[in-house]
mmCIF file of C-alpha atoms in Angstrom:
data_model
loop_
_atom_site.group_PDB
_atom_site.id
_atom_site.type_symbol
_atom_site.label_atom_id
_atom_site.label_comp_id
_atom_site.label_asym_id
_atom_site.label_seq_id
_atom_site.Cartn_x
_atom_site.Cartn_y
_atom_site.Cartn_z
ATOM 1 C CA MET A 59 62.673 132.663 46.446
ATOM 2 C CA MET A 60 65.586 135.037 45.729
ATOM 3 C CA ARG A 61 68.694 133.313 44.430
ATOM 4 C CA GLU A 62 71.450 133.149 47.019
ATOM 5 C CA LYS A 63 74.461 135.193 45.910
ATOM 6 C CA ASN A 64 77.434 133.107 44.925
ATOM 7 C CA ARG A 65 80.275 133.899 47.296
ATOM 8 C CA ASN A 66 82.660 134.107 44.315
ATOM 9 C CA GLU A 67 80.411 136.430 42.315
ATOM 10 C CA GLU A 68 82.025 139.793 41.590
ATOM 11 C CA THR A 69 79.878 142.726 42.679
ATOM 12 C CA ASP A 70 81.940 145.679 41.483
ATOM 13 C CA ILE A 71 82.404 144.773 37.810
ATOM 14 C CA HIS A 72 81.472 147.717 35.610
ATOM 15 C CA LEU A 73 78.727 146.711 33.169
ATOM 16 C CA ASP A 74 77.500 150.024 31.775
ATOM 17 C CA PHE A 75 79.734 151.201 28.936
ATOM 18 C CA GLN A 76 77.384 153.616 27.233
ATOM 19 C CA GLU A 77 79.681 156.509 28.156
ATOM 20 C CA GLN A 78 82.886 154.591 28.893
ATOM 21 C CA MET A 79 85.734 153.183 26.823
ATOM 22 C CA THR A 80 85.763 149.390 26.542
ATOM 23 C CA TYR A 81 88.659 146.969 26.121
ATOM 24 C CA GLY A 82 87.772 146.641 22.440
ATOM 25 C CA ASP A 83 87.678 150.423 22.022
ATOM 26 C CA TYR A 84 91.106 150.839 23.625
ATOM 27 C CA LEU A 85 92.706 148.205 21.384
ATOM 28 C CA ASP A 86 90.737 149.253 18.293
ATOM 29 C CA LEU A 87 89.819 145.577 17.955
ATOM 30 C CA GLU A 88 87.077 146.070 15.384
ATOM 31 C CA ARG A 89 89.539 147.502 12.896
ATOM 32 C CA LEU A 90 92.259 145.004 13.839
ATOM 33 C CA LEU A 91 90.035 141.924 13.561
ATOM 34 C CA SER A 92 88.457 143.077 10.321
ATOM 35 C CA SER A 93 91.831 143.426 8.566
ATOM 36 C CA GLN A 94 92.030 139.839 7.303
ATOM 37 C CA HIS A 95 90.769 139.712 3.717
ATOM 38 C CA ARG A 96 91.078 136.366 2.002
ATOM 39 C CA LEU A 97 91.409 136.843 -1.737
ATOM 40 C CA SER A 98 90.858 133.191 -2.554
ATOM 41 C CA GLY A 99 88.285 132.263 0.053
ATOM 42 C CA HIS A 100 90.454 129.218 0.831
ATOM 43 C CA HIS A 101 90.248 128.114 4.462
ATOM 44 C CA ASP A 102 94.032 128.145 5.043
ATOM 45 C CA GLU A 103 94.582 131.599 3.626
ATOM 46 C CA MET A 104 93.354 132.958 6.976
ATOM 47 C CA LEU A 105 96.302 131.234 8.690
ATOM 48 C CA PHE A 106 98.735 132.664 6.146
ATOM 49 C CA ILE A 107 97.453 136.224 6.556
ATOM 50 C CA LEU A 108 97.265 136.163 10.339
ATOM 51 C CA ILE A 109 100.747 134.728 10.867
ATOM 52 C CA HIS A 110 102.279 137.477 8.770
ATOM 53 C CA GLN A 111 100.183 140.188 10.400
ATOM 54 C CA VAL A 112 101.225 138.960 13.854
ATOM 55 C CA GLN A 113 104.867 138.987 12.755
ATOM 56 C CA GLU A 114 104.473 142.576 11.567
ATOM 57 C CA LEU A 115 102.934 143.621 14.895
ATOM 58 C CA TRP A 116 105.874 142.107 16.751
ATOM 59 C CA MET A 117 108.256 143.879 14.362
ATOM 60 C CA LYS A 118 106.576 147.170 15.199
ATOM 61 C CA LEU A 119 107.378 146.578 18.862
ATOM 62 C CA ILE A 120 110.945 145.514 18.053
ATOM 63 C CA LEU A 121 111.506 148.803 16.229
ATOM 64 C CA HIS A 122 109.954 150.702 19.122
ATOM 65 C CA GLU A 123 112.411 149.045 21.525
ATOM 66 C CA LEU A 124 115.465 149.216 19.245
ATOM 67 C CA ASN A 125 115.015 152.923 18.582
ATOM 68 C CA ALA A 126 114.666 153.582 22.308
ATOM 69 C CA ALA A 127 117.746 151.453 23.037
ATOM 70 C CA VAL A 128 119.813 153.393 20.489
ATOM 71 C CA GLU A 129 118.760 156.654 22.102
ATOM 72 C CA ALA A 130 119.553 155.353 25.600
ATOM 73 C CA ILE A 131 123.020 154.125 24.610
ATOM 74 C CA GLU A 132 123.766 157.457 22.901
ATOM 75 C CA LYS A 133 122.965 159.168 26.211
ATOM 76 C CA GLY A 134 125.196 156.775 28.143
ATOM 77 C CA GLU A 135 122.176 155.151 29.812
ATOM 78 C CA LEU A 136 123.325 151.586 29.202
ATOM 79 C CA SER A 137 121.291 150.046 32.023
ATOM 80 C CA ALA A 138 118.078 151.399 30.532
ATOM 81 C CA SER A 139 118.948 149.888 27.159
ATOM 82 C CA PHE A 140 119.416 146.422 28.667
ATOM 83 C CA LYS A 141 115.701 146.113 29.481
ATOM 84 C CA MET A 142 114.767 147.169 25.953
ATOM 85 C CA LEU A 143 117.199 144.769 24.311
ATOM 86 C CA ALA A 144 116.096 141.903 26.558
ATOM 87 C CA ARG A 145 112.537 142.607 25.464
ATOM 88 C CA VAL A 146 113.603 142.487 21.804
ATOM 89 C CA SER A 147 115.103 139.032 22.366
ATOM 90 C CA SER A 148 111.870 137.843 24.013
ATOM 91 C CA ILE A 149 109.826 139.171 21.107
ATOM 92 C CA GLU A 150 112.082 137.370 18.646
ATOM 93 C CA SER A 151 111.488 134.157 20.593
ATOM 94 C CA GLN A 152 107.751 134.589 20.080
ATOM 95 C CA MET A 153 108.278 135.208 16.367
ATOM 96 C CA ILE A 154 110.313 132.020 16.060
ATOM 97 C CA GLN A 155 107.428 129.996 17.485
ATOM 98 C CA ALA A 156 105.047 131.481 14.921
ATOM 99 C CA TRP A 157 106.796 129.535 12.151
ATOM 100 C CA ASP A 158 105.699 126.299 13.838
ATOM 101 C CA VAL A 159 102.091 127.349 13.329
ATOM 102 C CA LEU A 160 102.624 128.305 9.678
ATOM 103 C CA SER A 161 104.358 124.956 9.124
ATOM 104 C CA THR A 162 100.987 123.269 9.550
ATOM 105 C CA LEU A 163 100.229 124.621 6.053
ATOM 106 C CA THR A 164 101.017 121.902 3.521
ATOM 107 C CA PRO A 165 102.438 122.514 0.013
ATOM 108 C CA SER A 166 99.183 121.379 -1.600
ATOM 109 C CA GLU A 167 97.107 123.738 0.538
ATOM 110 C CA TYR A 168 99.359 126.723 -0.124
ATOM 111 C CA MET A 169 99.357 126.174 -3.886
ATOM 112 C CA GLU A 170 95.569 126.488 -3.893
ATOM 113 C CA PHE A 171 95.817 130.204 -3.076
ATOM 114 C CA ARG A 172 99.442 131.208 -3.784
ATOM 115 C CA ASP A 173 98.647 132.780 -7.162
ATOM 116 C CA TYR A 174 96.325 135.243 -5.443
ATOM 117 C CA LEU A 175 99.369 136.875 -3.805
ATOM 118 C CA GLY A 176 100.606 138.124 -7.176
ATOM 119 C CA LYS A 177 104.027 139.748 -6.647
ATOM 120 C CA ALA A 178 103.409 140.397 -2.943
ATOM 121 C CA SER A 179 106.132 138.878 -0.767
ATOM 122 C CA GLY A 180 107.570 139.050 2.730
ATOM 123 C CA PHE A 181 110.732 140.277 0.993
ATOM 124 C CA GLN A 182 108.887 143.608 0.737
ATOM 125 C CA SER A 183 108.306 143.964 4.497
ATOM 126 C CA TYR A 184 109.470 147.507 5.191
ATOM 127 C CA GLN A 185 109.526 146.945 8.946
ATOM 128 C CA TYR A 186 111.913 144.042 8.513
ATOM 129 C CA ARG A 187 114.149 146.301 6.392
ATOM 130 C CA MET A 188 114.077 148.918 9.130
ATOM 131 C CA ILE A 189 115.102 146.289 11.687
ATOM 132 C CA GLU A 190 118.032 145.317 9.460
ATOM 133 C CA PHE A 191 118.951 148.978 9.099
ATOM 134 C CA ALA A 192 118.792 149.443 12.885
ATOM 135 C CA LEU A 193 121.167 146.492 13.300
ATOM 136 C CA GLY A 194 123.634 147.876 10.746
ATOM 137 C CA TYR A 195 122.783 145.854 7.636
ATOM 138 C CA LYS A 196 122.188 148.611 5.078
ATOM 139 C CA THR A 197 120.901 147.712 1.618
ATOM 140 C CA PRO A 198 120.048 150.964 -0.212
ATOM 141 C CA HIS A 199 118.998 149.173 -3.402
ATOM 142 C CA VAL A 200 115.862 147.789 -1.716
ATOM 143 C CA LEU A 201 114.455 151.298 -1.320
ATOM 144 C CA GLU A 202 113.331 151.086 -4.942
ATOM 145 C CA ILE A 203 110.587 148.702 -3.812
ATOM 146 C CA TYR A 204 108.932 151.486 -1.812
ATOM 147 C CA GLU A 205 108.929 154.272 -4.396
ATOM 148 C CA LYS A 206 105.201 153.647 -4.832
ATOM 149 C CA ASP A 207 104.701 155.321 -1.428
ATOM 150 C CA PRO A 208 106.780 158.550 -1.169
ATOM 151 C CA ALA A 209 106.148 158.961 2.577
ATOM 152 C CA LEU A 210 107.258 155.400 3.304
ATOM 153 C CA HIS A 211 110.246 155.748 0.983
ATOM 154 C CA LYS A 212 111.287 158.852 2.931
ATOM 155 C CA ARG A 213 111.024 156.993 6.268
ATOM 156 C CA LEU A 214 113.209 154.179 4.994
ATOM 157 C CA SER A 215 115.747 156.581 3.522
ATOM 158 C CA GLU A 216 115.991 158.378 6.858
ATOM 159 C CA ALA A 217 116.420 155.057 8.684
ATOM 160 C CA LEU A 218 119.153 154.095 6.220
ATOM 161 C CA HIS A 219 121.165 157.180 7.156
ATOM 162 C CA GLN A 220 120.721 156.925 10.922
ATOM 163 C CA PRO A 221 123.295 155.317 13.251
ATOM 164 C CA GLY A 222 122.324 151.778 14.155
ATOM 165 C CA LEU A 223 122.477 149.856 17.408
ATOM 166 C CA TYR A 224 126.042 148.708 16.822
ATOM 167 C CA ASP A 225 127.217 152.165 15.776
ATOM 168 C CA VAL A 226 126.187 153.661 19.120
ATOM 169 C CA SER A 227 127.616 150.645 20.966
ATOM 170 C CA ILE A 228 131.009 151.220 19.328
ATOM 171 C CA GLN A 229 130.724 154.892 20.250
ATOM 172 C CA ALA A 230 130.129 153.738 23.848
ATOM 173 C CA LEU A 231 133.409 151.806 23.686
ATOM 174 C CA ALA A 232 135.205 154.939 22.522
ATOM 175 C CA LYS A 233 133.615 157.050 25.285
ATOM 176 C CA ALA A 234 134.827 154.470 27.812
ATOM 177 C CA GLY A 235 138.403 155.092 26.672
ATOM 178 C CA PHE A 236 138.958 152.262 24.215
ATOM 179 C CA SER A 237 141.000 153.079 21.116
ATOM 180 C CA ILE A 238 138.648 152.832 18.145
ATOM 181 C CA HIS A 239 139.932 153.693 14.687
ATOM 182 C CA PRO A 240 138.640 157.123 13.581
ATOM 183 C CA ALA A 241 137.481 155.649 10.268
ATOM 184 C CA VAL A 242 135.023 153.494 12.213
ATOM 185 C CA LEU A 243 133.770 156.315 14.428
ATOM 186 C CA ASN A 244 133.306 158.606 11.430
ATOM 187 C CA ARG A 245 132.122 156.044 8.916
ATOM 188 C CA ASP A 246 129.187 156.489 6.546
ATOM 189 C CA VAL A 247 126.416 154.808 8.527
ATOM 190 C CA SER A 248 124.326 154.336 5.383
ATOM 191 C CA GLU A 249 126.747 151.553 4.418
ATOM 192 C CA THR A 250 126.698 148.048 5.873
ATOM 193 C CA TYR A 251 129.042 147.727 8.836
ATOM 194 C CA GLU A 252 132.207 145.661 8.335
ATOM 195 C CA ALA A 253 134.433 144.191 11.051
ATOM 196 C CA ASP A 254 137.354 146.282 12.271
ATOM 197 C CA PRO A 255 140.401 145.137 14.317
ATOM 198 C CA SER A 256 140.232 148.100 16.720
ATOM 199 C CA VAL A 257 136.643 147.228 17.624
ATOM 200 C CA GLU A 258 137.527 143.565 18.057
ATOM 201 C CA ASN A 259 140.433 144.454 20.345
ATOM 202 C CA ALA A 260 138.173 146.649 22.449
ATOM 203 C CA TRP A 261 135.564 143.917 22.917
ATOM 204 C CA LEU A 262 138.330 141.420 23.634
ATOM 205 C CA GLU A 263 139.559 143.626 26.472
ATOM 206 C CA VAL A 264 136.015 143.898 27.808
ATOM 207 C CA TYR A 265 135.621 140.122 27.880
ATOM 208 C CA ARG A 266 139.020 139.584 29.458
ATOM 209 C CA ASP A 267 138.239 141.904 32.373
ATOM 210 C CA VAL A 268 134.508 141.567 32.940
ATOM 211 C CA GLU A 269 134.499 143.103 36.438
ATOM 212 C CA LYS A 270 136.228 146.268 35.243
ATOM 213 C CA HIS A 271 133.976 146.668 32.192
ATOM 214 C CA TRP A 272 130.775 145.114 33.535
ATOM 215 C CA ARG A 273 128.259 147.421 31.820
ATOM 216 C CA LEU A 274 129.935 147.098 28.440
ATOM 217 C CA TYR A 275 130.097 143.345 28.970
ATOM 218 C CA GLU A 276 126.350 143.308 29.659
ATOM 219 C CA LEU A 277 125.766 145.385 26.546
ATOM 220 C CA ALA A 278 127.826 142.965 24.460
ATOM 221 C CA GLU A 279 125.846 139.975 25.684
ATOM 222 C CA LYS A 280 122.539 141.738 25.043
ATOM 223 C CA LEU A 281 123.678 142.417 21.476
ATOM 224 C CA VAL A 282 124.613 138.771 21.019
ATOM 225 C CA ASP A 283 121.208 137.709 22.369
ATOM 226 C CA VAL A 284 119.428 139.941 19.852
ATOM 227 C CA GLU A 285 121.460 138.673 16.903
ATOM 228 C CA ASP A 286 121.274 135.039 17.999
ATOM 229 C CA GLN A 287 117.481 135.134 18.226
ATOM 230 C CA LEU A 288 117.140 136.976 14.927
ATOM 231 C CA GLN A 289 119.320 134.416 13.169
ATOM 232 C CA GLN A 290 117.213 131.623 14.646
ATOM 233 C CA TRP A 291 114.116 133.418 13.356
ATOM 234 C CA ARG A 292 115.742 133.646 9.905
ATOM 235 C CA PHE A 293 116.627 129.950 10.015
ATOM 236 C CA ARG A 294 113.095 128.893 10.983
ATOM 237 C CA HIS A 295 111.760 131.165 8.248
ATOM 238 C CA MET A 296 114.009 129.490 5.692
ATOM 239 C CA LYS A 297 113.038 125.972 6.815
ATOM 240 C CA THR A 298 109.344 126.839 6.812
ATOM 241 C CA VAL A 299 109.578 128.206 3.273
ATOM 242 C CA GLU A 300 111.568 125.146 2.192
ATOM 243 C CA ARG A 301 108.951 122.870 3.750
ATOM 244 C CA ILE A 302 106.074 124.591 1.966
ATOM 245 C CA ILE A 303 107.444 125.584 -1.478
ATOM 246 C CA GLY A 304 110.758 123.739 -1.752
ATOM 247 C CA ASN A 305 113.128 125.622 -4.065
ATOM 248 C CA LYS A 306 110.501 127.526 -6.036
ATOM 249 C CA THR A 307 111.119 131.191 -6.784
ATOM 250 C CA GLY A 308 109.494 133.523 -4.247
ATOM 251 C CA THR A 309 106.331 135.409 -5.193
ATOM 252 C CA GLY A 310 108.328 138.657 -5.148
ATOM 253 C CA GLY A 311 110.942 137.307 -7.556
ATOM 254 C CA SER A 312 113.658 136.364 -5.056
ATOM 255 C CA SER A 313 115.326 132.966 -5.201
ATOM 256 C CA GLY A 314 113.253 131.968 -2.188
ATOM 257 C CA VAL A 315 115.092 129.443 -0.025
ATOM 258 C CA GLY A 316 118.376 130.277 -1.763
ATOM 259 C CA TYR A 317 118.114 133.935 -0.733
ATOM 260 C CA LEU A 318 117.100 133.033 2.820
ATOM 261 C CA LYS A 319 120.094 130.706 3.162
ATOM 262 C CA HIS A 320 122.403 133.414 1.861
ATOM 263 C CA VAL A 321 121.351 136.042 4.426
ATOM 264 C CA LEU A 322 121.976 133.540 7.225
ATOM 265 C CA ASN A 323 125.697 134.026 6.587
ATOM 266 C CA HIS A 324 125.573 137.715 7.500
ATOM 267 C CA GLN A 325 126.716 138.733 10.991
ATOM 268 C CA PHE A 326 125.440 142.013 12.379
ATOM 269 C CA PHE A 327 128.015 142.278 15.188
ATOM 270 C CA PRO A 328 130.982 140.309 13.780
ATOM 271 C CA GLU A 329 133.591 141.195 16.406
ATOM 272 C CA LEU A 330 131.377 139.874 19.202
ATOM 273 C CA TRP A 331 131.446 136.470 17.529
ATOM 274 C CA ASN A 332 135.149 136.642 16.670
ATOM 275 C CA VAL A 333 136.249 137.328 20.245
ATOM 276 C CA ARG A 334 134.711 134.030 21.389
ATOM 277 C CA THR A 335 137.488 132.221 19.577
ATOM 278 C CA LYS A 336 140.200 134.447 21.050
ATOM 279 C CA ILE A 337 139.254 134.661 24.724
#
């Protein structure tokens, strides 16, 4: 007797993919899922590799969104940039949660395969450097790390010399009629941004008359969201490292937890934090 068709059974699902692209083809899953190579064979090394690969994938999307936001702000399309910056904040939230997963790795487990990393370290993440560059924290000395790869070194050098997110935001203030010191508007963008009174006064005026400067106010809050989430990511990174290796030197030669604590003190958009005291 023929089986009665289940009322919930789908009848139009495509099953023949001999000449069609599949989900796995579109995402290039075979290459993606075969990119985890444990050097030690230790069970927990898979966790360590995957967490860092996932973080790098999210960083790729952050850079995609940040670069688009910079371009939008330069064109005066502030509303378009808000969606991109909100997405960056959401991505950062996901990255923060990833540290909770890595924290399930105990010190004893990590030490069983740590030596296999050699001098490799998250300190060398070029995408993270490009995110810092995009946010205005320029550290030209780190480019030496990437001299092994001339093409990559060139990309980083170009990113170092490009205006960052805050540079174009300050330009937006100037275009809106705020008095920004010429030295700020014409500064060498390959150097780390430092707070300026004229920029602080401009943001203070924005916050004191939100209705008049609504779009700039929205931009300011989006910038704060991005920095806030990134600093929380940095903090969770530091605590995860501290939990797993204590105060040992990092595999790449950095001071480890000491270095991570130090960078927590840096503010990407200092005036936006200063005005909170003065409003």
